[in-house]
XYZ file of C-alpha atoms in Angstrom:
238
model
C -22.297 11.227 -2.742
C -21.295 7.564 -2.681
C -17.667 6.794 -3.456
C -17.273 5.169 -6.873
C -15.244 1.956 -7.217
C -14.245 0.354 -10.519
C -14.105 -3.457 -10.338
C -12.060 -5.103 -13.111
C -11.961 -8.865 -13.718
C -12.529 -11.094 -16.733
C -14.649 -13.457 -14.619
C -18.146 -11.991 -14.535
C -19.165 -13.911 -11.396
C -16.295 -12.368 -9.422
C -17.172 -8.868 -10.633
C -20.827 -9.398 -9.677
C -19.894 -10.847 -6.259
C -17.579 -7.955 -5.384
C -19.906 -5.369 -6.888
C -22.888 -6.609 -4.891
C -20.889 -6.518 -1.637
C -19.630 -3.003 -2.331
C -23.138 -1.730 -3.132
C -24.446 -3.270 0.095
C -21.795 -1.230 1.916
C -22.874 2.031 0.334
C -20.465 2.353 -2.598
C -21.253 3.109 -6.227
C -19.846 0.447 -8.580
C -18.716 0.494 -12.209
C -17.398 -2.601 -13.975
C -14.944 -3.651 -16.673
C -14.005 -7.089 -17.979
C -10.846 -6.371 -19.979
C -7.831 -4.101 -19.712
C -8.701 -1.699 -22.528
C -12.143 -0.954 -21.099
C -10.652 -0.657 -17.617
C -8.172 2.026 -18.631
C -10.826 3.911 -20.601
C -13.152 3.848 -17.606
C -10.431 5.068 -15.253
C -9.869 8.016 -17.597
C -13.558 8.774 -18.180
C -15.212 7.842 -14.886
C -12.383 8.940 -12.556
C -13.397 6.416 -9.871
C -12.377 6.911 -6.260
C -10.661 3.505 -6.330
C -9.933 0.531 -8.620
C -10.030 -3.181 -7.717
C -7.921 -4.713 -10.482
C -7.272 -8.284 -11.637
C -3.974 -8.950 -13.432
C -4.831 -11.688 -15.935
C -7.037 -9.672 -18.288
C -7.694 -9.931 -22.045
C -6.570 -7.176 -24.467
C -4.378 -5.410 -21.904
C -3.183 -7.109 -18.720
C -3.554 -5.576 -15.275
C 0.173 -4.812 -15.032
C -0.119 -2.457 -18.015
C -3.358 -0.889 -16.797
C -1.699 -0.124 -13.468
C 1.465 1.193 -15.102
C -0.396 3.554 -17.427
C -2.730 4.839 -14.734
C 0.058 5.460 -12.239
C 2.263 7.177 -14.840
C -0.488 9.714 -15.622
C -0.458 12.946 -13.602
C -4.258 13.044 -13.803
C -4.829 9.451 -12.673
C -1.900 8.546 -10.409
C -3.670 9.473 -7.173
C -6.513 7.012 -7.772
C -5.769 4.084 -5.415
C -5.428 0.667 -7.050
C -5.890 -2.609 -5.187
C -4.600 -5.565 -7.190
C -6.719 -8.670 -6.615
C -5.241 -11.729 -8.288
C -4.539 -15.452 -8.123
C -0.843 -14.703 -8.790
C 0.719 -15.012 -5.374
C 4.507 -15.095 -5.532
C 6.607 -12.493 -3.746
C 7.946 -11.453 -7.167
C 4.395 -10.677 -8.311
C 3.804 -8.558 -5.200
C 7.042 -6.654 -5.772
C 6.217 -6.048 -9.433
C 2.747 -4.761 -8.583
C 4.084 -2.374 -5.960
C 6.878 -1.232 -8.273
C 4.218 -0.244 -10.808
C 2.543 1.916 -8.178
C -0.275 -0.310 -6.898
C -1.417 0.745 -3.431
C -2.243 -2.735 -2.176
C -2.061 -6.375 -3.314
C -4.466 -9.124 -2.319
C -4.616 -12.751 -3.354
C -7.500 -14.937 -4.527
C -9.337 -16.648 -3.002
C -10.034 -13.821 -0.555
C -12.151 -13.270 2.576
C -14.814 -10.701 1.693
C -14.516 -8.959 5.070
C -10.801 -8.436 4.485
C -11.387 -7.013 1.002
C -13.960 -4.555 2.357
C -11.586 -3.552 5.158
C -8.801 -2.841 2.684
C -11.178 -0.807 0.513
C -12.169 1.324 3.510
C -8.540 1.893 4.486
C -7.436 2.886 0.972
C -10.346 5.288 0.533
C -9.729 6.836 3.955
C -6.019 7.149 3.202
C -6.696 9.102 0.019
C -9.429 11.318 1.463
C -8.635 15.060 1.749
C -6.859 15.908 4.979
C -7.567 18.757 7.334
C -4.928 20.859 9.039
C -1.279 19.883 8.907
C -0.009 17.447 11.499
C 3.735 17.033 11.747
C 5.780 14.322 13.464
C 9.427 15.233 14.136
C 12.178 13.162 15.714
C 15.831 14.131 15.263
C 16.463 14.028 11.495
C 12.991 12.694 10.604
C 10.044 14.955 9.730
C 6.668 13.619 8.631
C 3.783 15.801 7.455
C 0.714 13.573 7.645
C -1.484 16.098 5.807
C 0.727 16.482 2.742
C 1.902 12.862 2.778
C 5.552 13.943 2.706
C 8.427 12.621 4.825
C 11.934 14.064 5.092
C 15.063 12.338 6.352
C 18.030 14.579 7.129
C 16.337 17.313 5.080
C 15.811 15.152 1.967
C 12.289 14.143 0.923
C 11.820 10.378 0.862
C 10.330 8.790 -2.256
C 7.707 6.648 -0.518
C 4.618 4.880 -1.754
C 1.419 5.721 0.201
C 1.646 2.421 2.065
C 5.321 2.915 2.933
C 4.442 6.399 4.188
C 1.689 4.993 6.419
C 3.996 2.305 7.827
C 6.708 4.867 8.554
C 4.155 7.147 10.250
C 2.796 4.328 12.422
C 6.294 3.350 13.542
C 7.401 6.972 14.042
C 4.498 7.630 16.397
C 5.986 4.923 18.624
C 9.660 5.693 17.993
C 11.889 3.229 19.809
C 8.993 0.975 20.825
C 7.872 -2.277 19.249
C 4.733 -2.188 17.106
C 3.235 -5.659 16.842
C 2.685 -7.239 13.440
C -1.067 -7.592 13.962
C -1.358 -4.003 15.201
C 0.444 -2.723 12.122
C -1.787 -4.783 9.825
C -4.878 -3.304 11.480
C -3.549 0.254 11.237
C -2.523 0.039 7.579
C -4.882 -2.538 6.046
C -7.748 -2.699 8.496
C -7.307 -6.357 9.491
C -5.052 -8.164 11.951
C -4.634 -11.614 10.448
C -3.945 -13.230 7.096
C -1.164 -13.448 4.522
C 1.483 -10.930 5.594
C 3.843 -11.262 2.615
C 2.746 -7.859 1.325
C 3.768 -6.269 4.640
C 7.165 -8.004 4.446
C 7.755 -6.569 0.959
C 6.794 -3.057 2.058
C 9.053 -3.262 5.108
C 12.001 -4.413 3.004
C 11.517 -1.531 0.567
C 11.102 1.019 3.359
C 14.248 -0.214 5.101
C 16.308 0.342 1.956
C 14.920 3.855 1.450
C 15.805 4.851 5.010
C 19.421 3.736 4.570
C 20.875 7.019 3.295
C 24.365 6.479 4.694
C 23.963 9.337 7.191
C 24.471 8.802 10.939
C 22.676 8.486 13.186
C 20.888 6.146 10.761
C 17.151 5.606 10.969
C 16.624 1.850 11.119
C 13.342 -0.044 10.650
C 14.068 -3.211 12.589
C 12.237 -6.513 12.399
C 11.968 -8.195 15.780
C 11.272 -11.810 14.971
C 8.038 -13.026 16.521
C 7.272 -9.597 18.024
C 6.912 -6.943 15.339
C 8.818 -3.875 14.169
C 10.390 -0.751 15.603
C 12.007 2.435 14.362
C 15.243 3.488 16.069
C 18.278 5.692 15.463
C 21.551 3.781 15.203
C 25.059 5.186 15.458
C 27.775 3.993 13.079
C 29.359 1.711 15.665
C 25.988 0.060 16.394
C 25.485 -0.743 12.690
C 29.028 -2.079 12.344
C 28.566 -4.253 15.431
C 25.294 -5.678 14.063
C 26.892 -6.394 10.692
C 29.903 -8.136 12.222
């Protein structure tokens, strides 16, 4: 059965453009043009994914996302925000509300389709449990749970995927383009969303326990995950 995607935008031409592309790639498409209808369709249709504009009549996309992600029955439906609002503050707000990805208009169609594939694959049922362990870090890729020093981390799905990608190469640099391909399915474009996710992940890993798990940004090269002792952190902060 084809995966069902709800496309929400108050501009009919954008909905038709995205819907046509999704159908050509084998997806089933349902449509909404305002926030009230969008939320009703999420509840009634239970789509496999939502592509959501923010500037909607009746109920804006922020509120649609907030209500869907605060519902136990709907929270696991992935939401990709697609909007002309492009400040870092907008990205942060969308992710804080639980959105799984954030993309700006105008957008390359190939990139949108790649992100759709990645989000659907990420939320597909997993097979047997696969566990990554390194010192005080334990990641269960089947359950989507990560533990640091025995405490479960409160991670968004994207933060979990970034942590997993870095943990598989613990201590080694993962290039920016490689990480974009692994998480979002493309290697180029606006990387502000990745920067926001990395900043949030870094704060969540800082639990005050040593050795401390550090997600480092290596300017011009990429990112790496390493364990730092107290004296290393103090030296870097000095």
